[in-house]
Structures are given as C-alpha cells and as structure tokens.
C-alpha cells in the first residue's frame, strides 16, 4: 500500500488552514455553557443554535434576523447538548443527532425539516490507496463524528455491503480532528459532510460513496419544548424569515455563495461547490418524517449504539408546518 506523501502543495495548505479556521471558530464558539452567544444579546431574545454552513448560517450572514441571539456549534451532537443545558431555544442538525439526543433523554420537539440532501455527505479515501468500493474498507480504519448525520450513512453503507461494525475499525473524530488524521494517513477513510467534505475535495482525494440511495441526510429544526409552548409567535416569525432566506438562496446561487463564503471563512469556489449539492428547500414535518426518523432510531437500537426504547415519532410537532408549505 503506497505511503501518503507528507508534503503538501500551497493550495492544499491554504484549504487545510481554511478548514482549521472553520473548526476552531466553531470550537471556540461552543466553549462554555454549551454555546457562545453574541455579547450584546438581550436576555429576552430568541436563542438560535446553528452550524457553520447549515441553512441557518445564511440567515445569520444576511442579518435577516437581527432580533435573535446566535450560538455557533461544530456539530449536531454539540448543539443538542446546548438544548439539554437550556442555552438555546432552536437549533438545526442532521438526521442522527435527534436520535442520540432522544436516547439521552434531552427534551426537544422536531418542528421543521428539509428536502433530502444525500450528496452532501460522503466517504472520502486517498485515490492512491486503490479502494474501489466501500466493501474494500473491510478491516480498515473509518473515522466519523459520533452521533452526527454521517453516523447513519455509515450504518446504511455497512448494510448495503453486507458488513457489520465488526468488519471495520471505527474511530470517532470531530471534524477538526478528522481532517489531519485523513491527510496524515492515520485513517483509511473519512465519513464527512459539507463544507468539510468540499474543503477536502482536492487532487488525490476520491469520493468512494455518498448517501444517494442510502440516506436522506435531511436537516432538522429542533426546538426546546418550553420555547415552543411559550414563544410560538416568535418562533413562527423566525421560521418565516428562515424560509424566505432559504428560498432566496436557492433562486440566487451566486449571490448566496458570495454571501456565505466570508461567513464560512472558506474560498468562494469551495462554498459554491458545497452549496450546489447541499442547499435544499425547507419542508414540513409529517407522519412520514416521523416514520423515517423512527426507522433510523430502531436501527441504532438494534445495533446497540443507543439504549432503547426511544419514541421519535412523538417528538414531531407540526404546529409550524404552514410556514413550510
């Protein structure tokens, strides 16, 4: 097996630096009480948890909701911990974080979702390793962020290739840890989502598989039950702005990328590539969405990755669906 080169051309160093900046900023933002709020935020503001690049990041970048308090998180699991701590009212995550959060008895309601985004997450390998399919990773080290959207992709890939978790060596790494491990050859494959996925797409890096045909990779909007009950009018108004900004971004892809690139602190061409496959319309939560999440939950329970029973269907709250129609 070829040994990966330890020297990196200038363009790779620049992109790696950009990735590190994204991760470090997110890590700094989540230090202390689960999330970092804007310093001048008033106590009565609606508190929004977002991930850099997710749909809410465009709302923030456009300053479309100046009356809310923003908190940045590196990943969905970190955001759900902030819900547990009571430091945010609303947050946006992928499809596995609600499952792990519910298993951890964290109170939340699922009040919105998105159209499927299967191409926004993928398994990356070094092209010179010679892997041609996910099955070729049997016995190899595969890294991912535990409890994030890509955790479900890993489960589905294993099922599709008639493999189990025992057939690979799983290494749980946060995005800021996964990229150096991938570049340095300490892992054989990295399961990751945008924009980290787009940043890592460089010469010599191969997309072994994405979630097409395997996982929906939807975004989910979670809310603290107390906020849903006590601040429903504020939440509805915020979701309306979220919907309007999302629709604007889809209709204006070039302006969307130029707006988000400075917010993400990554090159505009990388932002454009990631958004082209990962920005999708918002959608209402329906019984079918509850069934989809419950199926994911039941699979994680069967694999003993979370304790059961867990009822995800009961977390779906459609009272704001008219905003997403």
PDB file of C-alpha atoms in Angstrom:
ATOM      1  CA  UNK A   1       0.000   0.000   0.000  1.00  0.00           C
ATOM      2  CA  UNK A   2       1.501   3.345  -1.015  1.00  0.00           C
ATOM      3  CA  UNK A   3       2.532   5.654   1.766  1.00  0.00           C
ATOM      4  CA  UNK A   4       0.802   9.068   1.556  1.00  0.00           C
ATOM      5  CA  UNK A   5       3.127  11.969   0.940  1.00  0.00           C
ATOM      6  CA  UNK A   6       3.788  14.198   3.937  1.00  0.00           C
ATOM      7  CA  UNK A   7       4.441  17.274   1.807  1.00  0.00           C
ATOM      8  CA  UNK A   8       1.532  19.440   0.752  1.00  0.00           C
ATOM      9  CA  UNK A   9       1.364  21.956  -2.106  1.00  0.00           C
ATOM     10  CA  UNK A  10       0.433  25.562  -1.316  1.00  0.00           C
ATOM     11  CA  UNK A  11      -3.212  25.211  -2.382  1.00  0.00           C
ATOM     12  CA  UNK A  12      -3.670  22.287  -0.021  1.00  0.00           C
ATOM     13  CA  UNK A  13      -2.092  24.200   2.845  1.00  0.00           C
ATOM     14  CA  UNK A  14      -4.474  27.087   2.200  1.00  0.00           C
ATOM     15  CA  UNK A  15      -7.543  24.853   2.179  1.00  0.00           C
ATOM     16  CA  UNK A  16      -6.362  22.974   5.248  1.00  0.00           C
ATOM     17  CA  UNK A  17      -5.903  26.295   7.006  1.00  0.00           C
ATOM     18  CA  UNK A  18      -9.422  27.275   5.983  1.00  0.00           C
ATOM     19  CA  UNK A  19     -10.825  24.042   7.370  1.00  0.00           C
ATOM     20  CA  UNK A  20      -8.922  24.530  10.593  1.00  0.00           C
ATOM     21  CA  UNK A  21     -10.280  28.065  10.864  1.00  0.00           C
ATOM     22  CA  UNK A  22     -13.854  26.803  10.423  1.00  0.00           C
ATOM     23  CA  UNK A  23     -13.389  24.132  13.079  1.00  0.00           C
ATOM     24  CA  UNK A  24     -11.514  26.322  15.533  1.00  0.00           C
ATOM     25  CA  UNK A  25     -14.092  29.079  15.287  1.00  0.00           C
ATOM     26  CA  UNK A  26     -16.836  26.560  15.928  1.00  0.00           C
ATOM     27  CA  UNK A  27     -14.955  25.039  18.845  1.00  0.00           C
ATOM     28  CA  UNK A  28     -14.317  28.446  20.400  1.00  0.00           C
ATOM     29  CA  UNK A  29     -17.967  29.308  20.000  1.00  0.00           C
ATOM     30  CA  UNK A  30     -19.203  26.244  21.826  1.00  0.00           C
ATOM     31  CA  UNK A  31     -16.872  26.577  24.782  1.00  0.00           C
ATOM     32  CA  UNK A  32     -18.664  27.490  27.977  1.00  0.00           C
ATOM     33  CA  UNK A  33     -22.328  26.694  28.829  1.00  0.00           C
ATOM     34  CA  UNK A  34     -22.838  24.757  25.596  1.00  0.00           C
ATOM     35  CA  UNK A  35     -22.690  27.683  23.180  1.00  0.00           C
ATOM     36  CA  UNK A  36     -21.426  31.207  22.693  1.00  0.00           C
ATOM     37  CA  UNK A  37     -23.991  33.980  22.369  1.00  0.00           C
ATOM     38  CA  UNK A  38     -23.447  37.397  20.882  1.00  0.00           C
ATOM     39  CA  UNK A  39     -22.122  39.600  23.649  1.00  0.00           C
ATOM     40  CA  UNK A  40     -24.730  42.327  23.180  1.00  0.00           C
ATOM     41  CA  UNK A  41     -27.708  39.990  23.140  1.00  0.00           C
ATOM     42  CA  UNK A  42     -30.572  40.932  25.415  1.00  0.00           C
ATOM     43  CA  UNK A  43     -31.939  38.242  27.760  1.00  0.00           C
ATOM     44  CA  UNK A  44     -35.317  38.198  26.043  1.00  0.00           C
ATOM     45  CA  UNK A  45     -34.057  37.362  22.553  1.00  0.00           C
ATOM     46  CA  UNK A  46     -34.884  34.087  20.864  1.00  0.00           C
ATOM     47  CA  UNK A  47     -31.704  31.989  21.075  1.00  0.00           C
ATOM     48  CA  UNK A  48     -30.704  30.200  17.868  1.00  0.00           C
ATOM     49  CA  UNK A  49     -28.077  27.446  17.617  1.00  0.00           C
ATOM     50  CA  UNK A  50     -26.550  26.976  14.186  1.00  0.00           C
ATOM     51  CA  UNK A  51     -23.750  25.125  12.459  1.00  0.00           C
ATOM     52  CA  UNK A  52     -21.420  26.864  10.081  1.00  0.00           C
ATOM     53  CA  UNK A  53     -22.735  26.186   6.560  1.00  0.00           C
ATOM     54  CA  UNK A  54     -26.182  24.872   7.553  1.00  0.00           C
ATOM     55  CA  UNK A  55     -29.245  26.747   6.294  1.00  0.00           C
ATOM     56  CA  UNK A  56     -29.343  28.972   9.352  1.00  0.00           C
ATOM     57  CA  UNK A  57     -25.851  30.274   8.621  1.00  0.00           C
ATOM     58  CA  UNK A  58     -27.253  32.086   5.580  1.00  0.00           C
ATOM     59  CA  UNK A  59     -29.884  33.757   7.753  1.00  0.00           C
ATOM     60  CA  UNK A  60     -27.114  34.974  10.029  1.00  0.00           C
ATOM     61  CA  UNK A  61     -24.824  36.024   7.177  1.00  0.00           C
ATOM     62  CA  UNK A  62     -27.592  38.149   5.629  1.00  0.00           C
ATOM     63  CA  UNK A  63     -28.523  39.602   9.022  1.00  0.00           C
ATOM     64  CA  UNK A  64     -32.094  38.603   8.214  1.00  0.00           C
ATOM     65  CA  UNK A  65     -32.977  38.055  11.871  1.00  0.00           C
ATOM     66  CA  UNK A  66     -31.283  40.873  13.807  1.00  0.00           C
ATOM     67  CA  UNK A  67     -33.554  40.355  16.799  1.00  0.00           C
ATOM     68  CA  UNK A  68     -32.223  36.894  17.745  1.00  0.00           C
ATOM     69  CA  UNK A  69     -29.171  35.657  19.636  1.00  0.00           C
ATOM     70  CA  UNK A  70     -26.836  33.330  17.717  1.00  0.00           C
ATOM     71  CA  UNK A  71     -24.703  30.469  19.042  1.00  0.00           C
ATOM     72  CA  UNK A  72     -22.293  28.536  16.803  1.00  0.00           C
ATOM     73  CA  UNK A  73     -21.656  24.776  17.099  1.00  0.00           C
ATOM     74  CA  UNK A  74     -19.198  22.465  15.373  1.00  0.00           C
ATOM     75  CA  UNK A  75     -21.644  19.579  15.085  1.00  0.00           C
ATOM     76  CA  UNK A  76     -25.185  18.424  15.783  1.00  0.00           C
ATOM     77  CA  UNK A  77     -24.323  16.494  18.969  1.00  0.00           C
ATOM     78  CA  UNK A  78     -22.751  19.625  20.456  1.00  0.00           C
ATOM     79  CA  UNK A  79     -25.876  21.597  19.584  1.00  0.00           C
ATOM     80  CA  UNK A  80     -28.221  19.099  21.218  1.00  0.00           C
ATOM     81  CA  UNK A  81     -26.129  19.326  24.383  1.00  0.00           C
ATOM     82  CA  UNK A  82     -26.903  23.043  24.379  1.00  0.00           C
ATOM     83  CA  UNK A  83     -30.614  22.201  24.183  1.00  0.00           C
ATOM     84  CA  UNK A  84     -30.105  19.951  27.181  1.00  0.00           C
ATOM     85  CA  UNK A  85     -28.364  22.769  29.055  1.00  0.00           C
ATOM     86  CA  UNK A  86     -31.191  25.170  28.206  1.00  0.00           C
ATOM     87  CA  UNK A  87     -28.858  27.641  26.481  1.00  0.00           C
ATOM     88  CA  UNK A  88     -30.667  27.729  23.109  1.00  0.00           C
ATOM     89  CA  UNK A  89     -34.302  27.685  22.005  1.00  0.00           C
ATOM     90  CA  UNK A  90     -33.937  26.469  18.400  1.00  0.00           C
ATOM     91  CA  UNK A  91     -31.213  24.583  16.555  1.00  0.00           C
ATOM     92  CA  UNK A  92     -30.510  22.902  13.245  1.00  0.00           C
ATOM     93  CA  UNK A  93     -28.982  19.409  12.971  1.00  0.00           C
ATOM     94  CA  UNK A  94     -28.734  16.379  10.684  1.00  0.00           C
ATOM     95  CA  UNK A  95     -30.752  13.172  10.948  1.00  0.00           C
ATOM     96  CA  UNK A  96     -28.792  11.214  13.577  1.00  0.00           C
ATOM     97  CA  UNK A  97     -28.386  13.878  16.327  1.00  0.00           C
ATOM     98  CA  UNK A  98     -32.112  13.837  17.216  1.00  0.00           C
ATOM     99  CA  UNK A  99     -31.886  10.072  17.677  1.00  0.00           C
ATOM    100  CA  UNK A 100     -28.907  10.224  20.027  1.00  0.00           C
ATOM    101  CA  UNK A 101     -30.401  13.213  21.858  1.00  0.00           C
ATOM    102  CA  UNK A 102     -33.702  11.444  22.418  1.00  0.00           C
ATOM    103  CA  UNK A 103     -31.855   8.367  23.671  1.00  0.00           C
ATOM    104  CA  UNK A 104     -30.073  10.687  26.095  1.00  0.00           C
ATOM    105  CA  UNK A 105     -33.441  11.965  27.391  1.00  0.00           C
ATOM    106  CA  UNK A 106     -32.830  15.502  26.082  1.00  0.00           C
ATOM    107  CA  UNK A 107     -36.159  17.339  25.742  1.00  0.00           C
ATOM    108  CA  UNK A 108     -36.871  18.783  22.287  1.00  0.00           C
ATOM    109  CA  UNK A 109     -39.503  18.954  19.565  1.00  0.00           C
ATOM    110  CA  UNK A 110     -38.872  18.490  15.840  1.00  0.00           C
ATOM    111  CA  UNK A 111     -40.585  21.450  14.163  1.00  0.00           C
ATOM    112  CA  UNK A 112     -39.136  21.509  10.645  1.00  0.00           C
ATOM    113  CA  UNK A 113     -37.029  19.642   8.132  1.00  0.00           C
ATOM    114  CA  UNK A 114     -35.653  19.952   4.597  1.00  0.00           C
ATOM    115  CA  UNK A 115     -35.764  18.133   1.315  1.00  0.00           C
ATOM    116  CA  UNK A 116     -33.264  15.238   1.161  1.00  0.00           C
ATOM    117  CA  UNK A 117     -29.564  16.134   0.766  1.00  0.00           C
ATOM    118  CA  UNK A 118     -27.920  12.756   0.008  1.00  0.00           C
ATOM    119  CA  UNK A 119     -24.993  14.211  -1.934  1.00  0.00           C
ATOM    120  CA  UNK A 120     -23.980  16.464   0.948  1.00  0.00           C
ATOM    121  CA  UNK A 121     -22.175  13.712   2.874  1.00  0.00           C
ATOM    122  CA  UNK A 122     -19.645  11.178   1.645  1.00  0.00           C
ATOM    123  CA  UNK A 123     -16.898   8.673   2.355  1.00  0.00           C
ATOM    124  CA  UNK A 124     -13.507  10.045   1.325  1.00  0.00           C
ATOM    125  CA  UNK A 125     -10.365   7.990   0.669  1.00  0.00           C
ATOM    126  CA  UNK A 126      -6.965   8.626  -0.849  1.00  0.00           C
ATOM    127  CA  UNK A 127      -7.036   7.718  -4.525  1.00  0.00           C
ATOM    128  CA  UNK A 128      -3.640   6.028  -4.374  1.00  0.00           C
ATOM    129  CA  UNK A 129      -4.891   3.502  -1.821  1.00  0.00           C
ATOM    130  CA  UNK A 130      -6.719   1.636  -4.567  1.00  0.00           C
ATOM    131  CA  UNK A 131     -10.132   1.346  -2.877  1.00  0.00           C
ATOM    132  CA  UNK A 132     -12.901   0.878  -5.422  1.00  0.00           C
ATOM    133  CA  UNK A 133     -15.941   0.286  -3.214  1.00  0.00           C
ATOM    134  CA  UNK A 134     -16.930   0.591   0.424  1.00  0.00           C
ATOM    135  CA  UNK A 135     -16.534  -3.175   0.753  1.00  0.00           C
ATOM    136  CA  UNK A 136     -12.794  -2.672   0.165  1.00  0.00           C
ATOM    137  CA  UNK A 137     -12.624  -0.960   3.573  1.00  0.00           C
ATOM    138  CA  UNK A 138     -13.138  -4.246   5.417  1.00  0.00           C
ATOM    139  CA  UNK A 139     -10.587  -4.348   8.228  1.00  0.00           C
ATOM    140  CA  UNK A 140      -9.665  -0.702   7.663  1.00  0.00           C
ATOM    141  CA  UNK A 141      -9.997   2.352   9.897  1.00  0.00           C
ATOM    142  CA  UNK A 142     -13.004   4.552   9.177  1.00  0.00           C
ATOM    143  CA  UNK A 143     -13.384   7.869  11.005  1.00  0.00           C
ATOM    144  CA  UNK A 144     -16.515   9.930  11.626  1.00  0.00           C
ATOM    145  CA  UNK A 145     -18.128  12.239  14.160  1.00  0.00           C
ATOM    146  CA  UNK A 146     -20.132  10.096  16.584  1.00  0.00           C
ATOM    147  CA  UNK A 147     -23.860  10.795  16.626  1.00  0.00           C
ATOM    148  CA  UNK A 148     -23.791  13.122  13.616  1.00  0.00           C
ATOM    149  CA  UNK A 149     -25.601  12.682  10.292  1.00  0.00           C
ATOM    150  CA  UNK A 150     -22.743  10.615   8.848  1.00  0.00           C
ATOM    151  CA  UNK A 151     -23.187   8.015  11.581  1.00  0.00           C
ATOM    152  CA  UNK A 152     -26.400   6.916   9.889  1.00  0.00           C
ATOM    153  CA  UNK A 153     -24.666   6.902   6.497  1.00  0.00           C
ATOM    154  CA  UNK A 154     -22.060   4.535   7.897  1.00  0.00           C
ATOM    155  CA  UNK A 155     -24.762   2.178   9.172  1.00  0.00           C
ATOM    156  CA  UNK A 156     -26.506   2.170   5.801  1.00  0.00           C
ATOM    157  CA  UNK A 157     -23.268   1.574   3.905  1.00  0.00           C
ATOM    158  CA  UNK A 158     -22.463  -1.391   6.103  1.00  0.00           C
ATOM    159  CA  UNK A 159     -25.932  -2.844   5.488  1.00  0.00           C
ATOM    160  CA  UNK A 160     -25.689  -2.293   1.739  1.00  0.00           C
ATOM    161  CA  UNK A 161     -22.358  -4.103   1.599  1.00  0.00           C
ATOM    162  CA  UNK A 162     -23.417  -6.987   3.875  1.00  0.00           C
ATOM    163  CA  UNK A 163     -20.968  -5.862   6.548  1.00  0.00           C
ATOM    164  CA  UNK A 164     -21.247  -5.073  10.248  1.00  0.00           C
ATOM    165  CA  UNK A 165     -19.468  -2.693  12.589  1.00  0.00           C
ATOM    166  CA  UNK A 166     -17.154  -5.579  13.458  1.00  0.00           C
ATOM    167  CA  UNK A 167     -15.848  -5.595   9.870  1.00  0.00           C
ATOM    168  CA  UNK A 168     -14.199  -2.170  10.186  1.00  0.00           C
ATOM    169  CA  UNK A 169     -12.285  -0.234  12.804  1.00  0.00           C
ATOM    170  CA  UNK A 170     -14.404   2.775  13.728  1.00  0.00           C
ATOM    171  CA  UNK A 171     -12.621   5.856  15.029  1.00  0.00           C
ATOM    172  CA  UNK A 172     -14.754   8.683  16.381  1.00  0.00           C
ATOM    173  CA  UNK A 173     -13.210  12.043  15.468  1.00  0.00           C
ATOM    174  CA  UNK A 174     -14.659  15.540  15.363  1.00  0.00           C
ATOM    175  CA  UNK A 175     -14.220  17.389  12.044  1.00  0.00           C
ATOM    176  CA  UNK A 176     -11.235  19.340  13.372  1.00  0.00           C
ATOM    177  CA  UNK A 177      -9.569  16.020  14.236  1.00  0.00           C
ATOM    178  CA  UNK A 178     -10.690  14.055  11.184  1.00  0.00           C
ATOM    179  CA  UNK A 179      -9.003  16.152   8.516  1.00  0.00           C
ATOM    180  CA  UNK A 180      -5.453  15.996   9.973  1.00  0.00           C
ATOM    181  CA  UNK A 181      -5.881  12.264  10.557  1.00  0.00           C
ATOM    182  CA  UNK A 182      -7.041  11.805   6.964  1.00  0.00           C
ATOM    183  CA  UNK A 183      -4.267  13.943   5.484  1.00  0.00           C
ATOM    184  CA  UNK A 184      -1.663  12.220   7.636  1.00  0.00           C
ATOM    185  CA  UNK A 185      -2.702   8.703   6.676  1.00  0.00           C
ATOM    186  CA  UNK A 186      -3.743   7.722  10.219  1.00  0.00           C
ATOM    187  CA  UNK A 187      -7.157   6.638   8.934  1.00  0.00           C
ATOM    188  CA  UNK A 188      -8.164   4.887   5.731  1.00  0.00           C
ATOM    189  CA  UNK A 189     -11.488   6.636   5.170  1.00  0.00           C
ATOM    190  CA  UNK A 190     -13.266   9.715   6.465  1.00  0.00           C
ATOM    191  CA  UNK A 191     -17.071   9.966   6.509  1.00  0.00           C
ATOM    192  CA  UNK A 192     -17.845  13.677   6.481  1.00  0.00           C
ATOM    193  CA  UNK A 193     -20.377  16.330   5.475  1.00  0.00           C
ATOM    194  CA  UNK A 194     -20.240  19.715   3.759  1.00  0.00           C
ATOM    195  CA  UNK A 195     -18.466  22.117   3.946  1.00  0.00           C
ATOM    196  CA  UNK A 196     -15.683  19.916   5.379  1.00  0.00           C
ATOM    197  CA  UNK A 197     -16.403  17.483   2.529  1.00  0.00           C
ATOM    198  CA  UNK A 198     -15.946  20.197  -0.103  1.00  0.00           C
ATOM    199  CA  UNK A 199     -12.779  21.500   1.559  1.00  0.00           C
ATOM    200  CA  UNK A 200     -11.242  18.032   1.464  1.00  0.00           C
ATOM    201  CA  UNK A 201     -12.015  17.504  -2.248  1.00  0.00           C
ATOM    202  CA  UNK A 202      -8.541  18.003  -3.644  1.00  0.00           C
ATOM    203  CA  UNK A 203      -6.345  16.193  -6.155  1.00  0.00           C
ATOM    204  CA  UNK A 204      -5.621  12.731  -4.853  1.00  0.00           C
ATOM    205  CA  UNK A 205      -8.830  12.506  -2.823  1.00  0.00           C
ATOM    206  CA  UNK A 206     -11.554  10.158  -4.042  1.00  0.00           C
ATOM    207  CA  UNK A 207     -15.259  10.138  -3.172  1.00  0.00           C
ATOM    208  CA  UNK A 208     -15.843   6.454  -2.500  1.00  0.00           C
ATOM    209  CA  UNK A 209     -19.584   6.826  -1.870  1.00  0.00           C
ATOM    210  CA  UNK A 210     -22.174   9.398  -0.904  1.00  0.00           C
ATOM    211  CA  UNK A 211     -25.626   8.885   0.624  1.00  0.00           C
ATOM    212  CA  UNK A 212     -27.517   8.609  -2.671  1.00  0.00           C
ATOM    213  CA  UNK A 213     -29.974   5.735  -2.399  1.00  0.00           C
ATOM    214  CA  UNK A 214     -28.977   5.100   1.219  1.00  0.00           C
ATOM    215  CA  UNK A 215     -29.853   8.035   3.476  1.00  0.00           C
ATOM    216  CA  UNK A 216     -31.933  11.186   3.103  1.00  0.00           C
ATOM    217  CA  UNK A 217     -29.481  13.340   5.057  1.00  0.00           C
ATOM    218  CA  UNK A 218     -32.182  15.892   5.812  1.00  0.00           C
ATOM    219  CA  UNK A 219     -31.689  18.893   8.049  1.00  0.00           C
ATOM    220  CA  UNK A 220     -33.944  19.068  11.097  1.00  0.00           C
ATOM    221  CA  UNK A 221     -35.045  22.074  13.112  1.00  0.00           C
ATOM    222  CA  UNK A 222     -35.238  21.259  16.806  1.00  0.00           C
ATOM    223  CA  UNK A 223     -36.818  23.447  19.475  1.00  0.00           C
ATOM    224  CA  UNK A 224     -36.951  23.424  23.252  1.00  0.00           C
ATOM    225  CA  UNK A 225     -40.499  22.403  24.336  1.00  0.00           C
ATOM    226  CA  UNK A 226     -40.806  25.399  26.662  1.00  0.00           C
ATOM    227  CA  UNK A 227     -39.971  27.771  23.790  1.00  0.00           C
ATOM    228  CA  UNK A 228     -42.492  26.047  21.512  1.00  0.00           C
ATOM    229  CA  UNK A 229     -45.196  26.454  24.136  1.00  0.00           C
ATOM    230  CA  UNK A 230     -44.350  29.940  25.402  1.00  0.00           C
ATOM    231  CA  UNK A 231     -42.852  31.680  22.342  1.00  0.00           C
ATOM    232  CA  UNK A 232     -44.719  30.189  19.408  1.00  0.00           C
ATOM    233  CA  UNK A 233     -45.378  33.543  17.712  1.00  0.00           C
ATOM    234  CA  UNK A 234     -41.670  34.476  17.821  1.00  0.00           C
ATOM    235  CA  UNK A 235     -40.693  31.047  16.545  1.00  0.00           C
ATOM    236  CA  UNK A 236     -43.197  31.250  13.702  1.00  0.00           C
ATOM    237  CA  UNK A 237     -41.894  34.671  12.673  1.00  0.00           C
ATOM    238  CA  UNK A 238     -38.300  33.437  12.768  1.00  0.00           C
ATOM    239  CA  UNK A 239     -39.126  30.320  10.744  1.00  0.00           C
ATOM    240  CA  UNK A 240     -40.831  32.509   8.157  1.00  0.00           C
ATOM    241  CA  UNK A 241     -37.637  34.531   7.730  1.00  0.00           C
ATOM    242  CA  UNK A 242     -35.647  31.299   7.607  1.00  0.00           C
ATOM    243  CA  UNK A 243     -37.908  30.011   4.826  1.00  0.00           C
ATOM    244  CA  UNK A 244     -37.671  33.279   2.871  1.00  0.00           C
ATOM    245  CA  UNK A 245     -33.865  33.399   3.077  1.00  0.00           C
ATOM    246  CA  UNK A 246     -33.565  29.735   2.085  1.00  0.00           C
ATOM    247  CA  UNK A 247     -35.795  30.249  -0.942  1.00  0.00           C
ATOM    248  CA  UNK A 248     -33.834  33.391  -1.898  1.00  0.00           C
ATOM    249  CA  UNK A 249     -30.552  31.462  -1.723  1.00  0.00           C
ATOM    250  CA  UNK A 250     -31.826  28.688  -3.962  1.00  0.00           C
ATOM    251  CA  UNK A 251     -33.022  31.255  -6.502  1.00  0.00           C
ATOM    252  CA  UNK A 252     -29.736  33.226  -6.358  1.00  0.00           C
ATOM    253  CA  UNK A 253     -26.880  30.677  -6.088  1.00  0.00           C
ATOM    254  CA  UNK A 254     -24.056  33.059  -6.993  1.00  0.00           C
ATOM    255  CA  UNK A 255     -25.120  35.707  -4.506  1.00  0.00           C
ATOM    256  CA  UNK A 256     -25.688  33.007  -1.913  1.00  0.00           C
ATOM    257  CA  UNK A 257     -22.121  31.777  -2.277  1.00  0.00           C
ATOM    258  CA  UNK A 258     -20.625  35.256  -2.154  1.00  0.00           C
ATOM    259  CA  UNK A 259     -22.644  35.995   0.994  1.00  0.00           C
ATOM    260  CA  UNK A 260     -21.735  32.774   2.753  1.00  0.00           C
ATOM    261  CA  UNK A 261     -18.052  32.472   1.863  1.00  0.00           C
ATOM    262  CA  UNK A 262     -16.967  35.241   4.277  1.00  0.00           C
ATOM    263  CA  UNK A 263     -19.221  33.803   6.982  1.00  0.00           C
ATOM    264  CA  UNK A 264     -17.713  30.343   6.465  1.00  0.00           C
ATOM    265  CA  UNK A 265     -14.207  31.761   6.030  1.00  0.00           C
ATOM    266  CA  UNK A 266     -13.544  29.386   3.131  1.00  0.00           C
ATOM    267  CA  UNK A 267     -12.914  30.106  -0.591  1.00  0.00           C
ATOM    268  CA  UNK A 268     -15.955  31.069  -2.641  1.00  0.00           C
ATOM    269  CA  UNK A 269     -15.429  28.299  -5.211  1.00  0.00           C
ATOM    270  CA  UNK A 270     -15.473  25.705  -2.418  1.00  0.00           C
ATOM    271  CA  UNK A 271     -18.597  27.311  -0.968  1.00  0.00           C
ATOM    272  CA  UNK A 272     -20.300  27.217  -4.379  1.00  0.00           C
ATOM    273  CA  UNK A 273     -19.469  23.541  -4.908  1.00  0.00           C
ATOM    274  CA  UNK A 274     -20.783  22.552  -1.499  1.00  0.00           C
ATOM    275  CA  UNK A 275     -23.952  24.630  -1.798  1.00  0.00           C
ATOM    276  CA  UNK A 276     -24.724  23.258  -5.264  1.00  0.00           C
ATOM    277  CA  UNK A 277     -25.322  19.829  -3.758  1.00  0.00           C
ATOM    278  CA  UNK A 278     -26.233  20.659  -0.149  1.00  0.00           C
ATOM    279  CA  UNK A 279     -28.657  23.606  -0.165  1.00  0.00           C
ATOM    280  CA  UNK A 280     -32.246  22.358  -0.344  1.00  0.00           C
ATOM    281  CA  UNK A 281     -35.714  23.791   0.397  1.00  0.00           C
ATOM    282  CA  UNK A 282     -37.225  23.566   3.853  1.00  0.00           C
ATOM    283  CA  UNK A 283     -40.147  21.197   4.357  1.00  0.00           C
ATOM    284  CA  UNK A 284     -42.887  20.494   6.903  1.00  0.00           C
ATOM    285  CA  UNK A 285     -42.675  17.642   9.382  1.00  0.00           C
ATOM    286  CA  UNK A 286     -45.241  14.963   8.557  1.00  0.00           C
ATOM    287  CA  UNK A 287     -46.075  11.493   9.879  1.00  0.00           C
ATOM    288  CA  UNK A 288     -43.832  10.132   7.105  1.00  0.00           C
ATOM    289  CA  UNK A 289     -40.927  12.153   8.517  1.00  0.00           C
ATOM    290  CA  UNK A 290     -41.672  10.678  11.936  1.00  0.00           C
ATOM    291  CA  UNK A 291     -41.619   7.190  10.423  1.00  0.00           C
ATOM    292  CA  UNK A 292     -38.289   7.917   8.716  1.00  0.00           C
ATOM    293  CA  UNK A 293     -36.695   9.074  11.957  1.00  0.00           C
ATOM    294  CA  UNK A 294     -38.166   6.169  13.876  1.00  0.00           C
ATOM    295  CA  UNK A 295     -36.648   3.698  11.405  1.00  0.00           C
ATOM    296  CA  UNK A 296     -33.243   5.298  11.950  1.00  0.00           C
ATOM    297  CA  UNK A 297     -33.770   5.108  15.697  1.00  0.00           C
ATOM    298  CA  UNK A 298     -34.770   1.457  15.633  1.00  0.00           C
ATOM    299  CA  UNK A 299     -31.672   0.589  13.595  1.00  0.00           C
ATOM    300  CA  UNK A 300     -29.371   2.307  16.091  1.00  0.00           C
ATOM    301  CA  UNK A 301     -31.090   0.452  18.929  1.00  0.00           C
ATOM    302  CA  UNK A 302     -30.726  -2.880  17.130  1.00  0.00           C
ATOM    303  CA  UNK A 303     -27.006  -2.214  16.729  1.00  0.00           C
ATOM    304  CA  UNK A 304     -26.788  -1.331  20.442  1.00  0.00           C
ATOM    305  CA  UNK A 305     -25.413   2.104  19.565  1.00  0.00           C
ATOM    306  CA  UNK A 306     -28.103   3.679  21.756  1.00  0.00           C
ATOM    307  CA  UNK A 307     -30.299   2.249  24.530  1.00  0.00           C
ATOM    308  CA  UNK A 308     -33.956   1.642  23.778  1.00  0.00           C
ATOM    309  CA  UNK A 309     -36.809   2.068  23.588  1.00  0.00           C
ATOM    310  CA  UNK A 310     -36.871   5.549  22.029  1.00  0.00           C
ATOM    311  CA  UNK A 311     -40.005   7.085  20.528  1.00  0.00           C
ATOM    312  CA  UNK A 312     -39.001   9.659  17.886  1.00  0.00           C
ATOM    313  CA  UNK A 313     -42.462   9.895  16.339  1.00  0.00           C
ATOM    314  CA  UNK A 314     -43.775  11.600  19.461  1.00  0.00           C
ATOM    315  CA  UNK A 315     -41.142  14.345  19.096  1.00  0.00           C
ATOM    316  CA  UNK A 316     -42.548  15.512  15.734  1.00  0.00           C
ATOM    317  CA  UNK A 317     -44.552  18.732  16.186  1.00  0.00           C
ATOM    318  CA  UNK A 318     -46.310  20.037  13.095  1.00  0.00           C
ATOM    319  CA  UNK A 319     -47.761  23.237  14.539  1.00  0.00           C
ATOM    320  CA  UNK A 320     -45.481  25.381  12.342  1.00  0.00           C
ATOM    321  CA  UNK A 321     -45.983  23.377   9.138  1.00  0.00           C
ATOM    322  CA  UNK A 322     -47.875  26.169   7.391  1.00  0.00           C
ATOM    323  CA  UNK A 323     -44.609  28.142   7.228  1.00  0.00           C
ATOM    324  CA  UNK A 324     -43.003  25.403   5.144  1.00  0.00           C
ATOM    325  CA  UNK A 325     -45.910  24.569   2.835  1.00  0.00           C
TER     326      UNK A 325
END
